[in-house]
Every structure is written in C-alpha cells, then in structure tokens.
C-alpha cells in the first residue's frame, strides 16, 4: 500500500488539480496541503489541526477518511511526538472516566427503580391510612334499627338467623350499656331486598368501608365477603378501600363496583 501522503497526491493529480486549486475549494492553505502529501506533520502544528486537515482534504478527494486518520495516528512520527504522548494520556484518562460511569449506570438505574417503587408504596399506604389500625366501630352487626331507618318493605330477619359478621369493636372499646346504634343503617339480614329510596351495599370480598348518612357516620370498619347493608336517607356517602369487592344497588338498580382491586373510592348517593 502506498504511503498516506502519496495516496493524497495521487488522488489529487488523478483529478488534474493543483495545490492552489484544492486550497481555494477546501480553504486549507497550500503549504498545509503539501505537508500532508509529504507527511511533514510538524509543519502543520498540533495534532488536532492535522486530523482536521486530513479529514477535510480526504473527504474532498473522496478517500477513506477513517483509514487515513488511523494510518496517521499509527505513524512513528506521531507516536514519538510529546504532544501525542500527552493526547494519548488524556484519551486514556477520559476512557477510564467513561468506563467508571458506565459501571455505575446499572446501579444508579436500579436505585432509581427502588426509589420509584418506595414512593408508590408510601403513596398507597398514605391513601389507605384510614384503614383499620384502631377502627371505631360505630355500628356492629345485629344492632336493632334506629327510628326512621327501617329495613326494606317485606323483608324481615328470619328467626334464629345470625347477622352477617361485621367489624367487631376493638378490645376495651365496646359500647357501654345504653349506647344506641348510629342512625341511617338498617339491620343486617341474610338477604336485603332493595327498594325505592334505599342504598344496598354488598361485599364480594373483604374491604374496609365507612358509610355516612346525612352527615352521621353509620358504619365503619373492615368487613368480610358476604356482608350486606341497606341505608336510607337523603345523602349517603360511602368510602371503600377495595373498590372491586363492593357493589351497590340504588333504588333497586344495580350500580356494580366503582373501581379496581385495592382502589380507594368515595361516592355520594342522593336517594
């Protein structure tokens, strides 16, 4: 293979161009073009200028620029120059820095994922913070209906039928004798028949739930699957911690669940 400078000269002469003509088109001084063809790199100066001129001149002559740069970098004159030694040290230092950053990248990415998951978990925990730690059971299964909150017409608890399990009050927090049940909640029979002006809440799975009837908390706690309650009033607000497990029947019409599993939903019904 011909020397690097000879290939540049041969390519130029093959196109019938003189150095001044190439200089006019490439904006590179003729003395530098001649230095490239004669491989007298010291006449150009810093290696960065040499590489830039080789790239421009090579592209103009349609030579393989990358190959020309590799050949220039491997020439003995370049490797023996102090400037090139400094450049090689700088390149080695830069490569080491880049390699160090790349080795840290997977750990940083993993730490970022863990941080996102932790934030999501804390957000969910705060959203569900109203779920039982020490729930206040204002109404327990089996309480007799309060005045104005009778069960649906034609439906009465069958004799001997035990009420559906609900949220039992915390130890030491049981109501004292004479405590009346919260208004608005009807008894919990085995099956509640919905009717006009009635909201029936049914649980297909375990969920925390709070029901407020006309501004009064009527029911709160964690209830198992199978729990069913009927409420009457002008405005009934229901907040649940597991929306997919709770279905609603308003005035005899099934509404269904209001959200997905584990989703906290609050809804106000006007009866």
Coordinates of C-alpha atoms in Angstrom, one line a residue:
X1 CA 0.0 0.0 0.0
X2 CA 1.3 3.5 -0.9
X3 CA 2.2 5.8 1.9
X4 CA -0.5 8.1 3.2
X5 CA 0.9 11.3 1.6
X6 CA 1.5 9.6 -1.7
X7 CA -2.2 8.5 -1.8
X8 CA -3.3 12.1 -1.3
X9 CA -1.0 13.4 -4.0
X10 CA -2.0 10.6 -6.5
X11 CA -5.7 11.3 -5.9
X12 CA -5.3 15.0 -6.4
X13 CA -3.2 14.5 -9.6
X14 CA -5.8 12.0 -10.9
X15 CA -8.3 14.8 -10.8
X16 CA -6.0 17.2 -12.6
X17 CA -5.9 19.6 -9.7
X18 CA -3.1 21.8 -8.4
X19 CA -2.5 22.6 -4.7
X20 CA -3.7 26.2 -5.2
X21 CA -6.9 24.9 -6.8
X22 CA -7.5 22.5 -3.9
X23 CA -6.7 25.2 -1.4
X24 CA -9.3 27.5 -2.9
X25 CA -12.0 24.9 -2.6
X26 CA -11.1 23.4 0.8
X27 CA -10.0 26.7 2.4
X28 CA -6.8 24.9 3.5
X29 CA -3.5 26.7 2.8
X30 CA -1.4 25.2 0.1
X31 CA 1.6 24.8 2.5
X32 CA -0.5 22.6 4.7
X33 CA -1.8 20.5 1.8
X34 CA 1.8 20.0 0.7
X35 CA 2.8 19.0 4.3
X36 CA 0.1 16.3 4.2
X37 CA 1.3 14.9 0.9
X38 CA 4.9 14.9 2.2
X39 CA 3.8 13.6 5.7
X40 CA 5.7 16.5 7.3
X41 CA 3.2 16.8 10.2
X42 CA 5.3 19.2 12.2
X43 CA 4.8 21.9 9.6
X44 CA 1.1 21.9 10.4
X45 CA 1.4 22.0 14.2
X46 CA -0.9 20.5 16.7
X47 CA -2.2 17.0 16.0
X48 CA -5.8 18.3 16.2
X49 CA -5.2 20.5 13.2
X50 CA -3.5 17.7 11.3
X51 CA -6.5 15.4 11.8
X52 CA -8.9 18.2 10.8
X53 CA -6.9 18.9 7.6
X54 CA -6.7 15.2 6.8
X55 CA -10.4 14.8 7.2
X56 CA -11.3 17.8 5.0
X57 CA -8.7 17.0 2.3
X58 CA -9.5 13.3 2.3
X59 CA -13.3 14.0 2.0
X60 CA -12.6 16.4 -0.9
X61 CA -10.6 13.7 -2.7
X62 CA -13.2 11.0 -1.8
X63 CA -10.6 8.9 0.1
X64 CA -11.4 6.7 3.1
X65 CA -11.1 9.3 5.8
X66 CA -11.2 6.9 8.8
X67 CA -8.5 4.7 7.3
X68 CA -6.4 7.8 6.6
X69 CA -6.8 9.0 10.2
X70 CA -5.9 5.6 11.6
X71 CA -2.8 5.5 9.4
X72 CA -1.8 8.9 10.5
X73 CA -2.2 8.0 14.2
X74 CA -0.1 4.9 13.8
X75 CA 2.8 6.6 12.1
X76 CA 6.1 6.6 14.0
X77 CA 6.5 10.4 13.8
X78 CA 3.2 10.9 15.5
X79 CA 3.8 8.4 18.3
X80 CA 7.2 9.9 19.1
X81 CA 6.0 13.5 19.5
X82 CA 5.5 14.8 23.1
X83 CA 2.2 16.3 22.1
X84 CA 0.8 12.9 21.0
X85 CA 2.0 11.3 24.3
X86 CA 0.0 13.9 26.2
X87 CA -3.0 13.3 24.0
X88 CA -2.8 9.6 24.5
X89 CA -2.6 10.0 28.2
X90 CA -5.6 12.4 28.1
X91 CA -7.6 9.9 26.0
X92 CA -6.7 7.1 28.4
X93 CA -7.9 9.1 31.3
X94 CA -11.1 10.0 29.5
X95 CA -11.7 6.4 28.6
X96 CA -11.2 5.3 32.3
X97 CA -13.7 8.0 33.4
X98 CA -16.3 6.9 30.9
X99 CA -15.8 3.2 31.9
X100 CA -16.3 4.1 35.5
X101 CA -19.5 6.0 34.7
X102 CA -20.8 3.0 32.7
X103 CA -20.1 0.6 35.5
X104 CA -22.1 2.8 37.9
X105 CA -25.0 3.2 35.5
X106 CA -26.8 -0.1 36.3
X107 CA -26.5 0.6 40.0
X108 CA -27.9 4.0 39.5
X109 CA -30.8 2.7 37.4
X110 CA -31.6 0.0 40.0
X111 CA -31.5 2.6 42.8
X112 CA -33.9 4.8 40.8
X113 CA -36.4 1.9 40.3
X114 CA -36.3 1.1 44.0
X115 CA -36.9 4.8 44.8
X116 CA -39.9 4.9 42.5
X117 CA -41.4 1.7 44.0
X118 CA -40.9 3.0 47.5
X119 CA -42.6 6.3 46.7
X120 CA -45.5 4.3 45.1
X121 CA -45.8 2.1 48.2
X122 CA -45.8 5.1 50.6
X123 CA -48.4 6.9 48.5
X124 CA -50.6 3.9 48.6
X125 CA -50.1 3.5 52.3
X126 CA -51.0 7.1 53.0
X127 CA -54.1 6.8 50.7
X128 CA -55.2 3.8 52.6
X129 CA -54.2 5.2 56.0
X130 CA -57.8 5.4 57.1
X131 CA -58.0 1.6 57.0
X132 CA -58.1 -0.2 60.4
X133 CA -55.4 0.3 62.9
X134 CA -57.8 1.0 65.6
X135 CA -61.2 1.3 63.7
X136 CA -64.0 3.0 65.5
X137 CA -66.9 0.6 65.2
X138 CA -70.0 2.8 65.4
X139 CA -72.3 0.1 64.2
X140 CA -71.9 -3.6 64.7
X141 CA -73.8 -6.4 63.1
X142 CA -77.0 -7.3 64.9
X143 CA -77.9 -3.8 66.1
X144 CA -81.6 -3.0 66.1
X145 CA -82.7 -0.4 63.6
X146 CA -82.9 3.1 64.8
X147 CA -86.1 5.2 64.3
X148 CA -86.6 6.2 60.7
X149 CA -84.2 3.6 59.3
X150 CA -86.4 0.5 58.9
X151 CA -85.5 -2.3 56.6
X152 CA -86.8 -2.7 53.0
X153 CA -90.6 -3.4 52.8
X154 CA -91.5 -7.0 53.0
X155 CA -88.1 -8.1 54.3
X156 CA -87.5 -9.1 57.9
X157 CA -84.8 -11.2 59.5
X158 CA -85.7 -14.8 59.8
X159 CA -85.9 -16.2 63.3
X160 CA -82.6 -17.7 64.5
X161 CA -80.6 -16.3 61.6
X162 CA -77.4 -14.8 62.9
X163 CA -76.4 -11.5 61.5
X164 CA -73.6 -11.3 58.9
X165 CA -70.2 -10.8 60.5
X166 CA -69.0 -7.2 60.5
X167 CA -66.3 -5.2 62.2
X168 CA -66.1 -6.1 65.8
X169 CA -65.1 -3.2 68.1
X170 CA -61.5 -3.1 69.5
X171 CA -61.0 -4.7 73.0
X172 CA -61.8 -2.2 75.6
X173 CA -63.8 -0.1 73.1
X174 CA -67.2 -1.9 73.3
X175 CA -70.2 0.4 73.8
X176 CA -71.4 0.9 77.3
X177 CA -75.0 -0.1 78.2
X178 CA -77.5 2.3 76.8
X179 CA -75.4 3.2 73.7
X180 CA -77.8 3.4 70.7
X181 CA -76.7 2.4 67.2
X182 CA -75.8 5.0 64.7
X183 CA -78.8 6.4 62.6
X184 CA -79.3 5.5 59.0
X185 CA -78.2 1.9 59.0
X186 CA -80.8 -0.9 58.7
X187 CA -80.2 -4.3 60.3
X188 CA -78.0 -6.9 58.5
X189 CA -80.4 -9.7 57.5
X190 CA -79.3 -12.7 55.5
X191 CA -80.6 -11.1 52.3
X192 CA -81.6 -7.5 51.8
X193 CA -84.2 -6.7 49.1
X194 CA -83.5 -3.2 47.6
X195 CA -86.3 -0.8 47.2
X196 CA -87.2 2.8 46.4
X197 CA -85.1 5.3 48.5
X198 CA -82.7 2.6 49.6
X199 CA -79.0 2.1 49.0
X200 CA -77.9 -1.5 49.4
X201 CA -74.1 -2.2 49.8
X202 CA -72.9 -5.7 49.2
X203 CA -69.3 -7.1 49.6
X204 CA -68.0 -9.8 47.4
X205 CA -64.6 -9.7 49.2
X206 CA -63.0 -8.2 52.3
X207 CA -62.9 -4.4 52.3
X208 CA -62.6 -1.5 54.7
X209 CA -65.7 0.7 54.4
X210 CA -67.2 3.8 56.0
X211 CA -70.8 4.9 55.4
X212 CA -72.1 8.4 56.3
X213 CA -75.9 9.0 56.2
X214 CA -76.9 12.7 56.2
X215 CA -73.7 13.7 57.9
X216 CA -73.6 11.0 60.5
X217 CA -71.2 8.0 60.4
X218 CA -73.4 5.0 60.3
X219 CA -70.9 2.2 59.7
X220 CA -67.1 1.9 59.6
X221 CA -64.6 -0.9 59.8
X222 CA -63.3 -3.9 57.8
X223 CA -66.0 -6.3 56.6
X224 CA -65.7 -9.8 55.1
X225 CA -67.2 -11.1 51.9
X226 CA -70.9 -11.7 52.2
X227 CA -71.6 -8.5 54.2
X228 CA -74.7 -6.7 53.1
X229 CA -76.2 -3.5 54.4
X230 CA -79.2 -1.2 53.5
X231 CA -79.2 2.5 54.1
X232 CA -81.9 5.2 53.9
X233 CA -81.5 8.9 53.9
X234 CA -81.2 11.9 51.6
X235 CA -77.5 11.7 51.1
X236 CA -75.4 8.6 51.7
X237 CA -71.6 8.8 51.3
X238 CA -69.6 5.6 51.0
X239 CA -65.8 5.3 51.1
X240 CA -64.3 1.9 50.4
X241 CA -60.7 0.6 50.5
X242 CA -61.2 -2.2 47.9
X243 CA -63.5 -0.9 45.2
X244 CA -63.6 -4.1 43.2
X245 CA -65.1 -6.0 46.2
X246 CA -68.0 -3.7 46.8
X247 CA -71.2 -3.4 44.7
X248 CA -74.1 -1.0 45.1
X249 CA -77.9 -1.1 44.4
X250 CA -79.6 2.2 44.3
X251 CA -83.4 2.3 44.3
X252 CA -83.5 -1.2 43.0
X253 CA -80.9 -0.7 40.3
X254 CA -77.5 -2.4 40.4
X255 CA -74.6 0.0 40.1
X256 CA -71.8 -2.5 40.4
X257 CA -68.3 -1.8 41.7
X258 CA -66.8 1.7 41.4
X259 CA -63.2 0.7 40.8
X260 CA -60.5 -1.9 40.7
X261 CA -58.9 -4.1 43.4
X262 CA -57.2 -2.2 46.1
X263 CA -58.5 1.2 44.8
X264 CA -59.8 3.7 47.4
X265 CA -63.1 5.2 46.1
X266 CA -65.6 7.6 47.7
X267 CA -69.1 8.2 46.3
X268 CA -72.1 10.1 47.5
X269 CA -75.6 8.8 46.6
X270 CA -78.7 11.0 46.7
X271 CA -81.8 8.9 47.4

